[in-house]
Amino acid sequence: MSKPRKPKGRPVSGWLILDKPLDFGSTEAVSKIKWLFKAQKAGHAGTLDPLASGMLPIALGDATKTVPYVMDGRKIYEFTVAWGEERTTDDLEGEVARSSAERPTEEAIRALLPKYTGVISQVPPQFSAIKIDGERAYDLARDGEAVEIPAREVEVFRLSLIGCTPHLAHFEIECGKGTYVRSLARDMGRDLGCFGHIASLRRTFVAPFGEDDMVALADLVALEKVEDEAERLAALDDFLIETGQALSGLPHIAVSDDQAHRLKMGNPIILRGREAPLPTPEAYATARGKLVAIGEVAEGEFRPKRVFATS
């Protein structure tokens, strides 16, 4: 009987909040970070198109278990809409599908914003990662197939006009999971009777991470020049954010070393005292500031669902 293969790479864990540059795909960025850190596992929390820049949270090692919590977080984008053309991809990459000589006034744009605030119905772009009968929409679109993508509800918490010229409008949006800014530009252009597409898009926030957490790819790549591997990896690890920071929106329980050991073995612990949290389907436990487990609080116990060997 053959022995199980030992995972390649280091069991390093944590979040790297990359400031993704333009013309660099999200999958490509994750591969680069995984290689730089020599990590066993890596994944990201929310795709950014190659023509979009900004925050791409990348999870290494055990932090990949917390990706869904970051995926569900609020996001903030700054974006520019170019009026006069609707494009097949709803951004600069696509071909012109429709055009107009009309241009909207600032007053008309501002009057439209309430329609796109709150819970709205939105049809994702033809070139998107939405699955249609098991196929990615962008693969079907590249093959020349026109597919009908069903509308879905998304939530926009805030949509602000920052400034505009006759041909361009600059916005900032705070939105929930699954919102396509490209669809927003397309739909606003249609409502204004002038058509529109995304000319620039930058993500500046993915809850709970902010702009101050972002790291430029150039700063990481520069460390490739450090010949001593231990020194190089230590310098890279300094950019990582503790895995538990991704769970700051959940109730928190601080536990002792003995309790942490029980949790890591998959056993529940009894919660006592005034500081014991109320029953909740999800909470996270830390010991000495390190993430130990995610679980539920019920009947005076914390019951682990996911445990973290390293953090």
mmCIF file of N, CA, C and O in Angstrom, residues 28-97:
data_model
loop_
_atom_site.group_PDB
_atom_site.id
_atom_site.type_symbol
_atom_site.label_atom_id
_atom_site.label_comp_id
_atom_site.label_asym_id
_atom_site.label_seq_id
_atom_site.Cartn_x
_atom_site.Cartn_y
_atom_site.Cartn_z
ATOM 1 N N GLU A 28 -4.068 34.007 -11.980
ATOM 2 C CA GLU A 28 -2.629 34.223 -12.177
ATOM 3 C C GLU A 28 -2.001 34.827 -10.922
ATOM 4 O O GLU A 28 -0.899 34.445 -10.510
ATOM 5 N N ALA A 29 -2.728 35.753 -10.293
ATOM 6 C CA ALA A 29 -2.226 36.402 -9.082
ATOM 7 C C ALA A 29 -2.095 35.399 -7.941
ATOM 8 O O ALA A 29 -1.093 35.384 -7.213
ATOM 9 N N VAL A 30 -3.103 34.537 -7.773
ATOM 10 C CA VAL A 30 -3.054 33.527 -6.714
ATOM 11 C C VAL A 30 -1.881 32.573 -6.930
ATOM 12 O O VAL A 30 -1.157 32.226 -5.991
ATOM 13 N N SER A 31 -1.674 32.153 -8.181
ATOM 14 C CA SER A 31 -0.549 31.253 -8.492
ATOM 15 C C SER A 31 0.790 31.901 -8.160
ATOM 16 O O SER A 31 1.698 31.253 -7.627
ATOM 17 N N LYS A 32 0.908 33.191 -8.484
ATOM 18 C CA LYS A 32 2.151 33.909 -8.211
ATOM 19 C C LYS A 32 2.408 33.997 -6.706
ATOM 20 O O LYS A 32 3.534 33.767 -6.239
ATOM 21 N N ILE A 33 1.367 34.323 -5.940
ATOM 22 C CA ILE A 33 1.524 34.443 -4.486
ATOM 23 C C ILE A 33 1.843 33.084 -3.866
ATOM 24 O O ILE A 33 2.718 32.972 -2.990
ATOM 25 N N LYS A 34 1.157 32.058 -4.324
ATOM 26 C CA LYS A 34 1.420 30.715 -3.796
ATOM 27 C C LYS A 34 2.872 30.318 -4.047
ATOM 28 O O LYS A 34 3.532 29.742 -3.167
ATOM 29 N N TRP A 35 3.374 30.648 -5.232
ATOM 30 C CA TRP A 35 4.763 30.321 -5.570
ATOM 31 C C TRP A 35 5.742 31.146 -4.739
ATOM 32 O O TRP A 35 6.723 30.603 -4.212
ATOM 33 N N LEU A 36 5.484 32.433 -4.586
ATOM 34 C CA LEU A 36 6.376 33.290 -3.811
ATOM 35 C C LEU A 36 6.495 32.813 -2.359
ATOM 36 O O LEU A 36 7.589 32.785 -1.790
ATOM 37 N N PHE A 37 5.340 32.454 -1.780
ATOM 38 C CA PHE A 37 5.325 32.062 -0.366
ATOM 39 C C PHE A 37 5.632 30.579 -0.167
ATOM 40 O O PHE A 37 5.705 30.117 0.962
ATOM 41 N N LYS A 38 5.755 29.839 -1.284
ATOM 42 C CA LYS A 38 5.964 28.386 -1.236
ATOM 43 C C LYS A 38 4.891 27.734 -0.361
ATOM 44 O O LYS A 38 5.167 26.857 0.475
ATOM 45 N N ALA A 39 3.652 28.180 -0.540
ATOM 46 C CA ALA A 39 2.534 27.721 0.279
ATOM 47 C C ALA A 39 1.943 26.420 -0.261
ATOM 48 O O ALA A 39 1.943 26.171 -1.474
ATOM 49 N N GLN A 40 1.426 25.602 0.648
ATOM 50 C CA GLN A 40 0.782 24.351 0.233
ATOM 51 C C GLN A 40 -0.546 24.614 -0.453
ATOM 52 O O GLN A 40 -0.909 23.938 -1.414
ATOM 53 N N LYS A 41 -1.301 25.591 0.057
ATOM 54 C CA LYS A 41 -2.625 25.888 -0.483
ATOM 55 C C LYS A 41 -2.809 27.389 -0.610
ATOM 56 O O LYS A 41 -2.246 28.164 0.171
ATOM 57 N N ALA A 42 -3.644 27.784 -1.587
ATOM 58 C CA ALA A 42 -3.961 29.202 -1.756
ATOM 59 C C ALA A 42 -5.294 29.329 -2.485
ATOM 60 O O ALA A 42 -5.675 28.466 -3.280
ATOM 61 N N GLY A 43 -5.997 30.402 -2.194
ATOM 62 C CA GLY A 43 -7.259 30.685 -2.864
ATOM 63 C C GLY A 43 -7.600 32.150 -2.673
ATOM 64 O O GLY A 43 -6.992 32.826 -1.846
ATOM 65 N N HIS A 44 -8.559 32.648 -3.440
ATOM 66 C CA HIS A 44 -8.913 34.061 -3.312
ATOM 67 C C HIS A 44 -10.385 34.240 -2.967
ATOM 68 O O HIS A 44 -11.203 33.334 -3.176
ATOM 69 N N ALA A 45 -10.733 35.405 -2.466
ATOM 70 C CA ALA A 45 -12.102 35.709 -2.039
ATOM 71 C C ALA A 45 -12.700 36.771 -2.951
ATOM 72 O O ALA A 45 -12.752 37.945 -2.605
ATOM 73 N N GLY A 46 -13.107 36.364 -4.149
ATOM 74 C CA GLY A 46 -13.773 37.304 -5.045
ATOM 75 C C GLY A 46 -12.915 37.694 -6.225
ATOM 76 O O GLY A 46 -11.927 38.416 -6.071
ATOM 77 N N THR A 47 -13.292 37.236 -7.405
ATOM 78 C CA THR A 47 -12.523 37.485 -8.625
ATOM 79 C C THR A 47 -12.520 38.955 -9.015
ATOM 80 O O THR A 47 -13.526 39.646 -8.868
ATOM 81 N N LEU A 48 -11.378 39.422 -9.505
ATOM 82 C CA LEU A 48 -11.264 40.727 -10.155
ATOM 83 C C LEU A 48 -10.877 40.490 -11.609
ATOM 84 O O LEU A 48 -9.959 39.725 -11.892
ATOM 85 N N ASP A 49 -11.590 41.141 -12.522
ATOM 86 C CA ASP A 49 -11.263 41.011 -13.940
ATOM 87 C C ASP A 49 -9.851 41.543 -14.211
ATOM 88 O O ASP A 49 -9.351 42.394 -13.467
ATOM 89 N N PRO A 50 -9.196 41.060 -15.281
ATOM 90 C CA PRO A 50 -7.860 41.585 -15.621
ATOM 91 C C PRO A 50 -7.836 43.102 -15.796
ATOM 92 O O PRO A 50 -6.833 43.742 -15.492
ATOM 93 N N LEU A 51 -8.932 43.704 -16.291
ATOM 94 C CA LEU A 51 -8.978 45.155 -16.487
ATOM 95 C C LEU A 51 -9.385 45.904 -15.232
ATOM 96 O O LEU A 51 -9.576 47.124 -15.270
ATOM 97 N N ALA A 52 -9.533 45.196 -14.108
ATOM 98 C CA ALA A 52 -9.822 45.827 -12.816
ATOM 99 C C ALA A 52 -8.602 45.712 -11.921
ATOM 100 O O ALA A 52 -7.844 44.744 -11.997
ATOM 101 N N SER A 53 -8.414 46.716 -11.082
ATOM 102 C CA SER A 53 -7.288 46.703 -10.149
ATOM 103 C C SER A 53 -7.816 46.747 -8.722
ATOM 104 O O SER A 53 -9.005 46.889 -8.480
ATOM 105 N N GLY A 54 -6.891 46.613 -7.775
ATOM 106 C CA GLY A 54 -7.257 46.806 -6.382
ATOM 107 C C GLY A 54 -7.278 45.543 -5.562
ATOM 108 O O GLY A 54 -6.565 44.572 -5.848
ATOM 109 N N MET A 55 -8.112 45.557 -4.542
ATOM 110 C CA MET A 55 -8.035 44.560 -3.482
ATOM 111 C C MET A 55 -8.450 43.164 -3.922
ATOM 112 O O MET A 55 -9.581 42.942 -4.343
ATOM 113 N N LEU A 56 -7.504 42.237 -3.787
ATOM 114 C CA LEU A 56 -7.754 40.819 -4.025
ATOM 115 C C LEU A 56 -7.268 40.064 -2.788
ATOM 116 O O LEU A 56 -6.074 39.789 -2.652
ATOM 117 N N PRO A 57 -8.172 39.737 -1.862
ATOM 118 C CA PRO A 57 -7.752 38.985 -0.670
ATOM 119 C C PRO A 57 -7.381 37.553 -1.040
ATOM 120 O O PRO A 57 -8.177 36.831 -1.650
ATOM 121 N N ILE A 58 -6.169 37.149 -0.683
ATOM 122 C CA ILE A 58 -5.679 35.811 -1.003
ATOM 123 C C ILE A 58 -5.406 35.061 0.293
ATOM 124 O O ILE A 58 -4.687 35.544 1.166
ATOM 125 N N ALA A 59 -6.011 33.890 0.401
ATOM 126 C CA ALA A 59 -5.864 33.059 1.601
ATOM 127 C C ALA A 59 -4.812 31.988 1.366
ATOM 128 O O ALA A 59 -4.808 31.331 0.325
ATOM 129 N N LEU A 60 -3.931 31.815 2.340
ATOM 130 C CA LEU A 60 -2.906 30.780 2.285
ATOM 131 C C LEU A 60 -3.159 29.750 3.382
ATOM 132 O O LEU A 60 -3.556 30.105 4.496
ATOM 133 N N GLY A 61 -2.922 28.477 3.054
ATOM 134 C CA GLY A 61 -3.027 27.417 4.046
ATOM 135 C C GLY A 61 -4.399 27.313 4.686
ATOM 136 O O GLY A 61 -5.427 27.326 4.009
ATOM 137 N N ASP A 62 -4.420 27.229 6.023
ATOM 138 C CA ASP A 62 -5.666 27.083 6.757
ATOM 139 C C ASP A 62 -6.617 28.258 6.546
ATOM 140 O O ASP A 62 -7.829 28.123 6.747
ATOM 141 N N ALA A 63 -6.097 29.388 6.146
ATOM 142 C CA ALA A 63 -6.958 30.552 5.916
ATOM 143 C C ALA A 63 -7.958 30.303 4.795
ATOM 144 O O ALA A 63 -8.996 30.973 4.722
ATOM 145 N N THR A 64 -7.685 29.316 3.921
ATOM 146 C CA THR A 64 -8.645 29.007 2.850
ATOM 147 C C THR A 64 -9.981 28.530 3.429
ATOM 148 O O THR A 64 -11.010 28.637 2.765
ATOM 149 N N LYS A 65 -9.974 28.037 4.668
ATOM 150 C CA LYS A 65 -11.226 27.622 5.311
ATOM 151 C C LYS A 65 -12.116 28.816 5.650
ATOM 152 O O LYS A 65 -13.315 28.646 5.909
ATOM 153 N N THR A 66 -11.546 30.005 5.657
ATOM 154 C CA THR A 66 -12.322 31.203 6.019
ATOM 155 C C THR A 66 -12.724 32.023 4.791
ATOM 156 O O THR A 66 -13.333 33.080 4.930
ATOM 157 N N VAL A 67 -12.403 31.539 3.588
ATOM 158 C CA VAL A 67 -12.731 32.269 2.359
ATOM 159 C C VAL A 67 -14.222 32.624 2.252
ATOM 160 O O VAL A 67 -14.576 33.751 1.893
ATOM 161 N N PRO A 68 -15.158 31.695 2.555
ATOM 162 C CA PRO A 68 -16.577 32.039 2.410
ATOM 163 C C PRO A 68 -17.007 33.250 3.225
ATOM 164 O O PRO A 68 -17.912 33.988 2.810
ATOM 165 N N TYR A 69 -16.371 33.486 4.365
ATOM 166 C CA TYR A 69 -16.755 34.606 5.225
ATOM 167 C C TYR A 69 -16.337 35.940 4.608
ATOM 168 O O TYR A 69 -17.009 36.948 4.790
ATOM 169 N N VAL A 70 -15.219 35.932 3.882
ATOM 170 C CA VAL A 70 -14.773 37.146 3.206
ATOM 171 C C VAL A 70 -15.568 37.334 1.906
ATOM 172 O O VAL A 70 -15.923 38.458 1.546
ATOM 173 N N MET A 71 -15.883 36.251 1.229
ATOM 174 C CA MET A 71 -16.692 36.322 0.011
ATOM 175 C C MET A 71 -18.030 37.002 0.285
ATOM 176 O O MET A 71 -18.565 37.736 -0.551
ATOM 177 N N ASP A 72 -18.582 36.759 1.475
ATOM 178 C CA ASP A 72 -19.897 37.300 1.825
ATOM 179 C C ASP A 72 -19.836 38.756 2.286
ATOM 180 O O ASP A 72 -20.876 39.381 2.494
ATOM 181 N N GLY A 73 -18.636 39.303 2.461
ATOM 182 C CA GLY A 73 -18.489 40.650 3.009
ATOM 183 C C GLY A 73 -18.847 41.756 2.021
ATOM 184 O O GLY A 73 -18.866 41.552 0.801
ATOM 185 N N ARG A 74 -19.122 42.937 2.546
ATOM 186 C CA ARG A 74 -19.384 44.103 1.698
ATOM 187 C C ARG A 74 -18.121 44.493 0.932
ATOM 188 O O ARG A 74 -17.009 44.251 1.384
ATOM 189 N N LYS A 75 -18.343 45.104 -0.215
ATOM 190 C CA LYS A 75 -17.232 45.530 -1.060
ATOM 191 C C LYS A 75 -17.443 46.968 -1.503
ATOM 192 O O LYS A 75 -18.581 47.419 -1.650
ATOM 193 N N ILE A 76 -16.335 47.677 -1.713
ATOM 194 C CA ILE A 76 -16.389 49.050 -2.216
ATOM 195 C C ILE A 76 -15.541 49.138 -3.475
ATOM 196 O O ILE A 76 -14.401 48.641 -3.509
ATOM 197 N N TYR A 77 -16.124 49.737 -4.511
ATOM 198 C CA TYR A 77 -15.431 49.940 -5.781
ATOM 199 C C TYR A 77 -15.475 51.408 -6.165
ATOM 200 O O TYR A 77 -16.472 52.099 -5.907
ATOM 201 N N GLU A 78 -14.424 51.871 -6.804
ATOM 202 C CA GLU A 78 -14.428 53.149 -7.501
ATOM 203 C C GLU A 78 -14.409 52.809 -8.990
ATOM 204 O O GLU A 78 -13.621 51.959 -9.421
ATOM 205 N N PHE A 79 -15.290 53.443 -9.761
ATOM 206 C CA PHE A 79 -15.346 53.092 -11.184
ATOM 207 C C PHE A 79 -15.746 54.286 -12.032
ATOM 208 O O PHE A 79 -16.356 55.245 -11.559
ATOM 209 N N THR A 80 -15.351 54.197 -13.292
ATOM 210 C CA THR A 80 -15.650 55.232 -14.278
ATOM 211 C C THR A 80 -16.461 54.609 -15.401
ATOM 212 O O THR A 80 -16.109 53.555 -15.922
ATOM 213 N N VAL A 81 -17.558 55.282 -15.761
ATOM 214 C CA VAL A 81 -18.389 54.850 -16.886
ATOM 215 C C VAL A 81 -18.151 55.790 -18.056
ATOM 216 O O VAL A 81 -18.195 57.019 -17.893
ATOM 217 N N ALA A 82 -17.854 55.222 -19.218
ATOM 218 C CA ALA A 82 -17.736 55.996 -20.457
ATOM 219 C C ALA A 82 -19.070 55.914 -21.183
ATOM 220 O O ALA A 82 -19.580 54.826 -21.456
ATOM 221 N N TRP A 83 -19.653 57.078 -21.486
ATOM 222 C CA TRP A 83 -20.951 57.126 -22.149
ATOM 223 C C TRP A 83 -20.789 57.079 -23.677
ATOM 224 O O TRP A 83 -19.755 57.445 -24.209
ATOM 225 N N GLY A 84 -21.830 56.616 -24.331
ATOM 226 C CA GLY A 84 -21.867 56.649 -25.793
ATOM 227 C C GLY A 84 -21.722 55.310 -26.468
ATOM 228 O O GLY A 84 -22.063 55.171 -27.647
ATOM 229 N N GLU A 85 -21.224 54.296 -25.724
ATOM 230 C CA GLU A 85 -21.052 52.968 -26.319
ATOM 231 C C GLU A 85 -21.416 51.882 -25.315
ATOM 232 O O GLU A 85 -21.014 51.943 -24.152
ATOM 233 N N GLU A 86 -22.145 50.883 -25.784
ATOM 234 C CA GLU A 86 -22.342 49.658 -25.022
ATOM 235 C C GLU A 86 -21.488 48.597 -25.682
ATOM 236 O O GLU A 86 -21.488 48.470 -26.911
ATOM 237 N N ARG A 87 -20.736 47.842 -24.872
ATOM 238 C CA ARG A 87 -19.799 46.872 -25.427
ATOM 239 C C ARG A 87 -20.179 45.447 -25.034
ATOM 240 O O ARG A 87 -20.874 45.228 -24.040
ATOM 241 N N THR A 88 -19.706 44.488 -25.803
ATOM 242 C CA THR A 88 -20.090 43.095 -25.596
ATOM 243 C C THR A 88 -19.687 42.569 -24.227
ATOM 244 O O THR A 88 -20.353 41.696 -23.663
ATOM 245 N N THR A 89 -18.584 43.087 -23.674
ATOM 246 C CA THR A 89 -18.117 42.661 -22.360
ATOM 247 C C THR A 89 -18.497 43.646 -21.261
ATOM 248 O O THR A 89 -18.169 43.427 -20.099
ATOM 249 N N ASP A 90 -19.137 44.753 -21.639
ATOM 250 C CA ASP A 90 -19.513 45.833 -20.717
ATOM 251 C C ASP A 90 -18.298 46.545 -20.129
ATOM 252 O O ASP A 90 -18.416 47.248 -19.121
ATOM 253 N N ASP A 91 -17.136 46.354 -20.767
ATOM 254 C CA ASP A 91 -15.940 47.116 -20.390
ATOM 255 C C ASP A 91 -15.108 47.364 -21.649
ATOM 256 O O ASP A 91 -15.543 47.084 -22.770
ATOM 257 N N LEU A 92 -13.899 47.881 -21.475
ATOM 258 C CA LEU A 92 -13.060 48.267 -22.614
ATOM 259 C C LEU A 92 -12.611 47.108 -23.483
ATOM 260 O O LEU A 92 -12.217 47.299 -24.633
ATOM 261 N N GLU A 93 -12.672 45.899 -22.955
ATOM 262 C CA GLU A 93 -12.147 44.738 -23.672
ATOM 263 C C GLU A 93 -13.024 44.327 -24.849
ATOM 264 O O GLU A 93 -12.540 43.739 -25.822
ATOM 265 N N GLY A 94 -14.336 44.624 -24.776
ATOM 266 C CA GLY A 94 -15.260 44.120 -25.776
ATOM 267 C C GLY A 94 -15.414 45.003 -26.998
ATOM 268 O O GLY A 94 -14.907 46.128 -27.071
ATOM 269 N N GLU A 95 -16.140 44.465 -27.968
ATOM 270 C CA GLU A 95 -16.441 45.214 -29.180
ATOM 271 C C GLU A 95 -17.687 46.070 -28.958
ATOM 272 O O GLU A 95 -18.536 45.760 -28.125
ATOM 273 N N VAL A 96 -17.786 47.147 -29.728
ATOM 274 C CA VAL A 96 -18.933 48.041 -29.608
ATOM 275 C C VAL A 96 -20.175 47.336 -30.151
ATOM 276 O O VAL A 96 -20.193 46.869 -31.293
ATOM 277 N N ALA A 97 -21.210 47.247 -29.308
ATOM 278 C CA ALA A 97 -22.465 46.603 -29.705
ATOM 279 C C ALA A 97 -23.523 47.635 -30.094
ATOM 280 O O ALA A 97 -24.286 47.416 -31.033
#
